[in-house]
mmCIF file of C-alpha atoms in Angstrom:
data_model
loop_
_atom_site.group_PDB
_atom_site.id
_atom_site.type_symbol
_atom_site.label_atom_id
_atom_site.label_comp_id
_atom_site.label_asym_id
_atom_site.label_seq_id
_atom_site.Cartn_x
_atom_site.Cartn_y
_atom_site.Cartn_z
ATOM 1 C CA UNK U 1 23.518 -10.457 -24.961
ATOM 2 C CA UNK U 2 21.781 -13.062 -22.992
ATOM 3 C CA UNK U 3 21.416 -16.368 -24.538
ATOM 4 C CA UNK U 4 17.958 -16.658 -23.254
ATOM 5 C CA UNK U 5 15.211 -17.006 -25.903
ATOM 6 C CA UNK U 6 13.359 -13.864 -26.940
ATOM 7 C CA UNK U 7 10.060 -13.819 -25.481
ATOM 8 C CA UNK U 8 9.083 -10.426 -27.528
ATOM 9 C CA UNK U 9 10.558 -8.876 -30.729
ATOM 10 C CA UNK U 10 8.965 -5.784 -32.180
ATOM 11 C CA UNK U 11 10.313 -4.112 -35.537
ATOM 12 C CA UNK U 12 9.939 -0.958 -36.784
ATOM 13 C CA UNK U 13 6.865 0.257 -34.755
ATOM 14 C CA UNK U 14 5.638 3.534 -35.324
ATOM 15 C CA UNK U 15 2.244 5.458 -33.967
ATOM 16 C CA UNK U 16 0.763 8.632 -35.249
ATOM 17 C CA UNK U 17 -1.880 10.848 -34.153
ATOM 18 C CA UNK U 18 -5.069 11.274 -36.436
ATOM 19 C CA UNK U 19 -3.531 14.663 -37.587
ATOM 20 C CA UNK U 20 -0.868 12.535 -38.599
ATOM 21 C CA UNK U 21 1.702 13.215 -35.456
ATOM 22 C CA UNK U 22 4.259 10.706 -34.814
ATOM 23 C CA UNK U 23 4.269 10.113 -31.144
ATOM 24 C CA UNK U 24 6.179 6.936 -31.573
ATOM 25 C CA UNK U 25 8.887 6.481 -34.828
ATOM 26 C CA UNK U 26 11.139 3.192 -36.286
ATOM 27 C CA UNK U 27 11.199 1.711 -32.587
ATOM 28 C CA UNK U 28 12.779 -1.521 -32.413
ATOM 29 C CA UNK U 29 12.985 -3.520 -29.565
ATOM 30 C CA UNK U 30 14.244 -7.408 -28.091
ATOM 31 C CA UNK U 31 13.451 -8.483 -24.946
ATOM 32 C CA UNK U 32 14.646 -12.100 -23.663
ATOM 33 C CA UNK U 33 13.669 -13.756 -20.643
ATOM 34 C CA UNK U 34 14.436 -12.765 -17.729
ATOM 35 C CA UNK U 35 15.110 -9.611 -18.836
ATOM 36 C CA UNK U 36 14.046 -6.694 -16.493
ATOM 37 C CA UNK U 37 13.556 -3.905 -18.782
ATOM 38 C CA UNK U 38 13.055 0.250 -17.724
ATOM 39 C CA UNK U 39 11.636 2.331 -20.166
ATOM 40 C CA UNK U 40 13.219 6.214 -19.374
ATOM 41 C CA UNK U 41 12.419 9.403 -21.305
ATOM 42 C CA UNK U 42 11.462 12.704 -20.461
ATOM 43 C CA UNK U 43 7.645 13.605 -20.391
ATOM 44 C CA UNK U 44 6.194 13.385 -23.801
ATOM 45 C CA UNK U 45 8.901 11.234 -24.994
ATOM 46 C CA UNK U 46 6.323 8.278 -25.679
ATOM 47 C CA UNK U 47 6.883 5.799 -23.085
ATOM 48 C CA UNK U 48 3.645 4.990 -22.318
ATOM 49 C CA UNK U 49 2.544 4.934 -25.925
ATOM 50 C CA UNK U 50 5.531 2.447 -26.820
ATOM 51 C CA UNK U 51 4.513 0.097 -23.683
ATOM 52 C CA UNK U 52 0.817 -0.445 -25.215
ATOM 53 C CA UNK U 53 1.746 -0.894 -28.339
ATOM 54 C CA UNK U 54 3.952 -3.215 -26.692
ATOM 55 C CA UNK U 55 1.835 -4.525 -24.459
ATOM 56 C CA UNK U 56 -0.076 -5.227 -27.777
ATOM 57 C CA UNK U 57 -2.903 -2.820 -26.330
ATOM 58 C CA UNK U 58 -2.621 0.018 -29.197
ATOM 59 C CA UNK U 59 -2.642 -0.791 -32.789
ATOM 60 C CA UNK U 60 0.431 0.589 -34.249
ATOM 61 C CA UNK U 61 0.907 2.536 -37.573
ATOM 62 C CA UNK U 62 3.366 0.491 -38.692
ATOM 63 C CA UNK U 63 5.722 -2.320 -37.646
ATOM 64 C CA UNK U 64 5.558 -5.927 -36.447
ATOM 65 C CA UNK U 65 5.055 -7.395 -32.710
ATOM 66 C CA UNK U 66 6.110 -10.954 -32.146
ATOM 67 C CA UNK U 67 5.349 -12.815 -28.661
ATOM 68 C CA UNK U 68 7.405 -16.282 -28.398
ATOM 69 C CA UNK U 69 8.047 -16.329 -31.829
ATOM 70 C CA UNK U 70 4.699 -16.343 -33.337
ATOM 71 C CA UNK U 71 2.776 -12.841 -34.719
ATOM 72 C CA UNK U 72 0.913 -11.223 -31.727
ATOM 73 C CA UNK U 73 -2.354 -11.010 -33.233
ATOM 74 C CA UNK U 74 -1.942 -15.327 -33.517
ATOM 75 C CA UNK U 75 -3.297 -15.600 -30.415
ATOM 76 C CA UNK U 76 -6.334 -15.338 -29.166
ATOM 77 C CA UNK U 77 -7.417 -12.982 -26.300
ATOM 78 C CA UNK U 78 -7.396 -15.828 -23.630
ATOM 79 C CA UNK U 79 -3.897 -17.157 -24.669
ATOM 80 C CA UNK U 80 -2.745 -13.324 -24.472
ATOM 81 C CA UNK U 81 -4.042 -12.534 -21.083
ATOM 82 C CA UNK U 82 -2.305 -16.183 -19.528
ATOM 83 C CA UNK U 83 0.733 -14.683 -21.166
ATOM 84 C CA UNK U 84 1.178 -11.119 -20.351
ATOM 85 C CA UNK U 85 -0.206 -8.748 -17.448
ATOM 86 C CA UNK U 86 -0.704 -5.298 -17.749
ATOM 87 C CA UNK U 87 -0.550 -2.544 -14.763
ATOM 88 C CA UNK U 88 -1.122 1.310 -16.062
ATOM 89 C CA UNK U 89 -1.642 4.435 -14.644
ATOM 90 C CA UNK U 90 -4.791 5.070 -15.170
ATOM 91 C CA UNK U 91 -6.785 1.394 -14.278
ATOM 92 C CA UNK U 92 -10.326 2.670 -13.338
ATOM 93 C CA UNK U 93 -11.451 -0.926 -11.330
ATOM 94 C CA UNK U 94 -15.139 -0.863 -10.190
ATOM 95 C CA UNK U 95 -14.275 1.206 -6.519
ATOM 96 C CA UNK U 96 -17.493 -1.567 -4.933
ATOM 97 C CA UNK U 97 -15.591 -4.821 -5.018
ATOM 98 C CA UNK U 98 -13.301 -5.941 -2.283
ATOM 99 C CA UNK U 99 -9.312 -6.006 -2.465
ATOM 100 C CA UNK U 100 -9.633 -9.537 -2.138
ATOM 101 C CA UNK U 101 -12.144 -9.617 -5.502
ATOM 102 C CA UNK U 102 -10.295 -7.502 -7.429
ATOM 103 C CA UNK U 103 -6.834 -9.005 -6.915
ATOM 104 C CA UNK U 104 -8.896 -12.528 -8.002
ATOM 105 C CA UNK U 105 -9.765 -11.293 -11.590
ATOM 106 C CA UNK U 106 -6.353 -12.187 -12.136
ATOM 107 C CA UNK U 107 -7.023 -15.455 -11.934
ATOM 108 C CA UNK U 108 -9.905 -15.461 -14.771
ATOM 109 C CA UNK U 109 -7.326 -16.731 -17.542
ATOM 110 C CA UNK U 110 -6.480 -19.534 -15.776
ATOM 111 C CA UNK U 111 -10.107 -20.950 -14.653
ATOM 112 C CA UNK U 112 -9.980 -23.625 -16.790
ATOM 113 C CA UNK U 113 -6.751 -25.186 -16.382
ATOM 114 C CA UNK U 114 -6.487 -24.091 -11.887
ATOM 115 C CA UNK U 115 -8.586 -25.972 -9.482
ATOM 116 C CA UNK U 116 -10.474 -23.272 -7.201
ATOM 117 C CA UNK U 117 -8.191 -23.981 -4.456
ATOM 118 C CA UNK U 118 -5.244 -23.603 -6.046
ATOM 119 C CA UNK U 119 -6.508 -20.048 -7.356
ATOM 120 C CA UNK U 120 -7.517 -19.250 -4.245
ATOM 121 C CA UNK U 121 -3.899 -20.179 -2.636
ATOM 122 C CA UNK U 122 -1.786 -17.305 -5.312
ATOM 123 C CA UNK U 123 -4.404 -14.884 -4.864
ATOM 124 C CA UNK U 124 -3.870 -15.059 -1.344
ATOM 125 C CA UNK U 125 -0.098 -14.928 -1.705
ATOM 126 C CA UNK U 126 0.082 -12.035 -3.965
ATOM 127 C CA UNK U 127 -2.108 -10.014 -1.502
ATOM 128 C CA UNK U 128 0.286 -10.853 1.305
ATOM 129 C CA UNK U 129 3.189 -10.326 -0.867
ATOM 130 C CA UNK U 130 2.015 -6.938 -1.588
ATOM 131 C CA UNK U 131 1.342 -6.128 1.958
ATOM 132 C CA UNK U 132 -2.436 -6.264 1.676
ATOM 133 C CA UNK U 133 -3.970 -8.993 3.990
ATOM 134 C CA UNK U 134 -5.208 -6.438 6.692
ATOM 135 C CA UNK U 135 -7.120 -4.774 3.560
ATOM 136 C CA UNK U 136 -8.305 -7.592 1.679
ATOM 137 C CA UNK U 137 -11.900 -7.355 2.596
ATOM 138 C CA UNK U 138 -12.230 -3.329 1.974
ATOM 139 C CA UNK U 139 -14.077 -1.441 -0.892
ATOM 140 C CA UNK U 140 -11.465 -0.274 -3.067
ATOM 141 C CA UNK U 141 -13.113 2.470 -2.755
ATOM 142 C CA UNK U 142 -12.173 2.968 0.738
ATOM 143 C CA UNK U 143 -8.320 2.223 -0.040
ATOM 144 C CA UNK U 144 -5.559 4.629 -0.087
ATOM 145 C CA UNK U 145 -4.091 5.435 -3.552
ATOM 146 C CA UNK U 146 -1.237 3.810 -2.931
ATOM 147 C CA UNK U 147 -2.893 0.417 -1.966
ATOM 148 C CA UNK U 148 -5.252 0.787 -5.306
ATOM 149 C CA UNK U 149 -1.861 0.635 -7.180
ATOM 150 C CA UNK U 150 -0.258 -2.604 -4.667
ATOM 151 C CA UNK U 151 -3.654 -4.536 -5.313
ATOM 152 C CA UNK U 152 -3.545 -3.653 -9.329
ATOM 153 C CA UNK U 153 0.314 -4.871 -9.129
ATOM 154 C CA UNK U 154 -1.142 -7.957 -7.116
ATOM 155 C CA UNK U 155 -3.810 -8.637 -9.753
ATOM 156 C CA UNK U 156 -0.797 -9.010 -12.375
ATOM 157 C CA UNK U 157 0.952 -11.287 -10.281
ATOM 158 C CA UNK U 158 -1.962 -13.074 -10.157
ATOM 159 C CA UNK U 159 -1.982 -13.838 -13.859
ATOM 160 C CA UNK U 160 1.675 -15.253 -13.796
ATOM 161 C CA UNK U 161 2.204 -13.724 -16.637
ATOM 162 C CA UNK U 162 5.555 -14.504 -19.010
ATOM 163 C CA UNK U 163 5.936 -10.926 -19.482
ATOM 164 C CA UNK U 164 4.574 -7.866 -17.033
ATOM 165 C CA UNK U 165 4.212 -4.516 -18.475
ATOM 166 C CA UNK U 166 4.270 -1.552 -15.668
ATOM 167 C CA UNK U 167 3.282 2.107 -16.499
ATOM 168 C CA UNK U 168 4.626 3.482 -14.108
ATOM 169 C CA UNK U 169 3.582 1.150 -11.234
ATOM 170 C CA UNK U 170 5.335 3.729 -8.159
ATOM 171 C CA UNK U 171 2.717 6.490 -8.499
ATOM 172 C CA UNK U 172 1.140 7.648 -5.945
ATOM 173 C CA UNK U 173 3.953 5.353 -3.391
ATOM 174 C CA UNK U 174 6.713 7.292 -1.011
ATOM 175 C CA UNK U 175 10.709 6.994 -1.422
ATOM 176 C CA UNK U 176 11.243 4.688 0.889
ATOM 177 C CA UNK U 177 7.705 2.278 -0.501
ATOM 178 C CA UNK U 178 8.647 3.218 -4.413
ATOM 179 C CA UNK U 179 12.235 1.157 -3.552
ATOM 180 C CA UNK U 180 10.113 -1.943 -2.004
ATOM 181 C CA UNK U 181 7.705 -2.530 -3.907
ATOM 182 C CA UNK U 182 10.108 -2.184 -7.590
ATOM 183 C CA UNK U 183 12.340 -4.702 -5.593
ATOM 184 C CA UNK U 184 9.811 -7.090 -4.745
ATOM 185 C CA UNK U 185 8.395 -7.230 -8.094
ATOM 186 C CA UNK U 186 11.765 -7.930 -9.746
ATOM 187 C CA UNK U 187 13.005 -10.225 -7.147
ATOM 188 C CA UNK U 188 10.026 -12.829 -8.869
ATOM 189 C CA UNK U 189 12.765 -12.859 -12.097
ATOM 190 C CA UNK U 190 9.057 -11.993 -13.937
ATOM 191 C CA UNK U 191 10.209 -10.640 -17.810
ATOM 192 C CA UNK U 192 9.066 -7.289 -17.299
ATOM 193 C CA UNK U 193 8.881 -3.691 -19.340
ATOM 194 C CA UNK U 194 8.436 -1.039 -16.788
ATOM 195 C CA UNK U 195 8.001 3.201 -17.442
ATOM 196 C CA UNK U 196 9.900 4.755 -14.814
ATOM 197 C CA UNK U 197 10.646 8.146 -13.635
ATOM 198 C CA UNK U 198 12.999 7.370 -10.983
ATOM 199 C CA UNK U 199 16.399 7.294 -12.878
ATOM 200 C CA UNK U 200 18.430 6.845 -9.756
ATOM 201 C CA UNK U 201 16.757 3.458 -9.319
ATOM 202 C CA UNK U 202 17.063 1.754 -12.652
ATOM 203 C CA UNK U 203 20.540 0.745 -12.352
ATOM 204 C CA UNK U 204 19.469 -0.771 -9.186
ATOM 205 C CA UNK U 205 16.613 -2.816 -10.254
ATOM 206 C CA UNK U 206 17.015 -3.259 -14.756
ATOM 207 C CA UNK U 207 18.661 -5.213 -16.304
ATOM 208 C CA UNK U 208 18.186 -3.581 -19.363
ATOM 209 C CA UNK U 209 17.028 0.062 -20.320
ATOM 210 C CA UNK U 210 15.094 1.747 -23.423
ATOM 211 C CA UNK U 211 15.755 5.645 -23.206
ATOM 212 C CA UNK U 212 13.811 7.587 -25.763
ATOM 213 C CA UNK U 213 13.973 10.721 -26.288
ATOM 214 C CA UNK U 214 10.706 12.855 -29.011
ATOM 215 C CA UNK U 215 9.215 9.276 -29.624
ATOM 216 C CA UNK U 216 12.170 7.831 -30.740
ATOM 217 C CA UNK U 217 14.888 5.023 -28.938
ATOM 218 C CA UNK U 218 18.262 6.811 -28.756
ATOM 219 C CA UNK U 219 19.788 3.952 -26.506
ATOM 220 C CA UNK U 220 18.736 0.163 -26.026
ATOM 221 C CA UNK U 221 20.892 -2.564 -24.162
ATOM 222 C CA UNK U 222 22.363 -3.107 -20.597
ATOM 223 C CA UNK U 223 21.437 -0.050 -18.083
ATOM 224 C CA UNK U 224 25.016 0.088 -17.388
ATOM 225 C CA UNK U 225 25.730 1.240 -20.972
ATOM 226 C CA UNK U 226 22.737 3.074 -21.351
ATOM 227 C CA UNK U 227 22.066 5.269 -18.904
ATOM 228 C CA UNK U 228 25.222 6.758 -18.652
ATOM 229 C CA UNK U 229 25.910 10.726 -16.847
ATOM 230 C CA UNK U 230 26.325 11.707 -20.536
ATOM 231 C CA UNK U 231 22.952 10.014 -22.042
ATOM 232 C CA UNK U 232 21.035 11.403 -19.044
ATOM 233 C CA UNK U 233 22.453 14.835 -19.526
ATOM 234 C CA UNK U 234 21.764 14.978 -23.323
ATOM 235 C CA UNK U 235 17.988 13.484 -22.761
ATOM 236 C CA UNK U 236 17.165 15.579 -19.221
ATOM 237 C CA UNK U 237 19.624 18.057 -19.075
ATOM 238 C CA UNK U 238 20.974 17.059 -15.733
ATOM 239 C CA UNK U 239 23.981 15.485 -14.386
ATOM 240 C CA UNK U 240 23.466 11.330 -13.353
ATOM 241 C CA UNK U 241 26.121 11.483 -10.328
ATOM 242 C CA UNK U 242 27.715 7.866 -8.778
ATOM 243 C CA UNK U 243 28.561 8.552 -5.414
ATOM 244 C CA UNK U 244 30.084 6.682 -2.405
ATOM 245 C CA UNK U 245 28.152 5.718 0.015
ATOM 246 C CA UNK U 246 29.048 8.136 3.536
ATOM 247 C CA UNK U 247 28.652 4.974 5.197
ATOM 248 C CA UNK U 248 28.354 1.943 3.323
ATOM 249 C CA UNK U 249 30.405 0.178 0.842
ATOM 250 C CA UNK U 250 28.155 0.601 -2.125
ATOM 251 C CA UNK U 251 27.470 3.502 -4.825
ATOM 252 C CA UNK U 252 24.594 5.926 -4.744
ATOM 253 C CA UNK U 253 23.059 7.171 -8.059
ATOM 254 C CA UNK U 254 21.922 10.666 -7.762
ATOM 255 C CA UNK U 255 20.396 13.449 -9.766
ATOM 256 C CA UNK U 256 21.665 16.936 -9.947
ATOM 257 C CA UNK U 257 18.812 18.922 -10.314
ATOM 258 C CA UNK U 258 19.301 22.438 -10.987
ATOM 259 C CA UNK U 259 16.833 25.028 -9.381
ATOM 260 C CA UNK U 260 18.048 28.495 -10.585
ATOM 261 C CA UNK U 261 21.196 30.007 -9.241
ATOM 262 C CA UNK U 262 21.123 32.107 -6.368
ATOM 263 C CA UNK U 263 17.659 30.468 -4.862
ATOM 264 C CA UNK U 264 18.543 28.696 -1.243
ATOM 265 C CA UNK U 265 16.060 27.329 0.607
ATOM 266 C CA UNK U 266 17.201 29.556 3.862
ATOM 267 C CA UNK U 267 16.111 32.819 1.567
#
């Protein structure tokens, strides 16, 4: 493990329904910084649920949440929001302000500490990081899908945030953009907790993986030792393949999905 200090330490956490349904049970998690961590599981494996709770959004049933050390609920909402940023997949911003407007909310924590211009110098870095300078002045509501997620992730940055939390932040994004943007976001070395679908890219991009499987962690640690062909094919039910590149010297992680036998596209 990384000698880095742990930046977030939950115990035990658990969250059931009000009929009493565990969607999360006994999860116990470390993250230190610098760590890039990808949370995997099938649908309804409660990834998103464990990232709030995380993300110290939902109140769990049990268990404890530490952030640097000190109980979460020590700090106050201010000190919170300067130290973790939160990106999910259902942010509902008001569609009437401007890119440019909505990116600067992230800078709201930081008002009293920032002088205008220096808030006014990340915000306009984040929205050129995220390729959004030629948009900045447009409605959201007049933005693509794929921009509304770029300017949420650019809000985040905004917050410089010790840790980011990402529910699944490559919605709505195509292959080649999906790649980009997860690789710009990591290259910042941000602590970050991320949902993802796309298996095939976490051993690119994490560090570290959490793979759950009916609400409960059945691997934590380095991606190379988690997500392994025989993890993914006991969680998913399909083969995690390592190929060689046809024309590079690299590998290339691939899914083997199956589709039924005897279908072929050319029937």
């Amino acid at each position: 493990m990384s000698g880095n200090p742990v930046v977030l330490e939950a115990e035990g956490l658990t969250y059931r329904t009000g009929a009493g349904r565990p969607l999360v049970a006994d999860a116990s998690v470390t993250v230190r910084a610098g760590d890039m961590v990808a949370i995997a599981g099938p649908n309804g494996a409660g990834k998103s649920t464990l990232l709030r709770m995380l993300a110290g959004l939902l109140a769990p049933t049990k268990g404890s949440l530490q952030l640097c050390g000190s109980p979460f609920n020590a700090y106050a909402p201010l000190e919170r929001a300067r130290r973790i940023a939160y990106v999910g997949q259902l942010d509902e911003p008001d569609r009437r302000l401007s890119v440019y407007d909505y990116v600067a909310l992230g800078r709201i924590p930081h008002r009293a500490r920032a002088s205008r211009a220096e808030d006014r110098r990340i915000v306009e870095e984040a929205i050129a990081e995220l390729r959004l300078t030629g948009k900045k002045l447009s409605p959201l509501g007049q933005i693509s899908g794929g921009e509304l997620q770029r300017a949420s992730m650019a809000r985040a940055l905004c917050q410089q945030p010790d840790i980011l939390f990402l529910d699944e932040p490559t919605n709505h994004l195509d292959p080649k953009a999906k790649g980009t943007l997860l690789s710009l976001l990591f290259a910042r070395g941000i602590t970050s907790l991320c949902v993802l679908h796309e298996l095939a890219l976490i051993p690119k991009l994490a560090s570290h993986t959490l793979l759950l499987n009916r609400g409960r962690v059945v691997g934590a640690g380095r991606t190379a030792d988690v997500l392994t062909a025989q993890a993914v094919h006991k969680v998913f039910g399909v083969d995690f393949l390592h190929l060689a590149h046809p024309t590079e010297d690299r590998v290339v992680s691939v899914l083997d999905i199956p589709v039924g036998s005897g279908h072929s596209a050319s029937n």
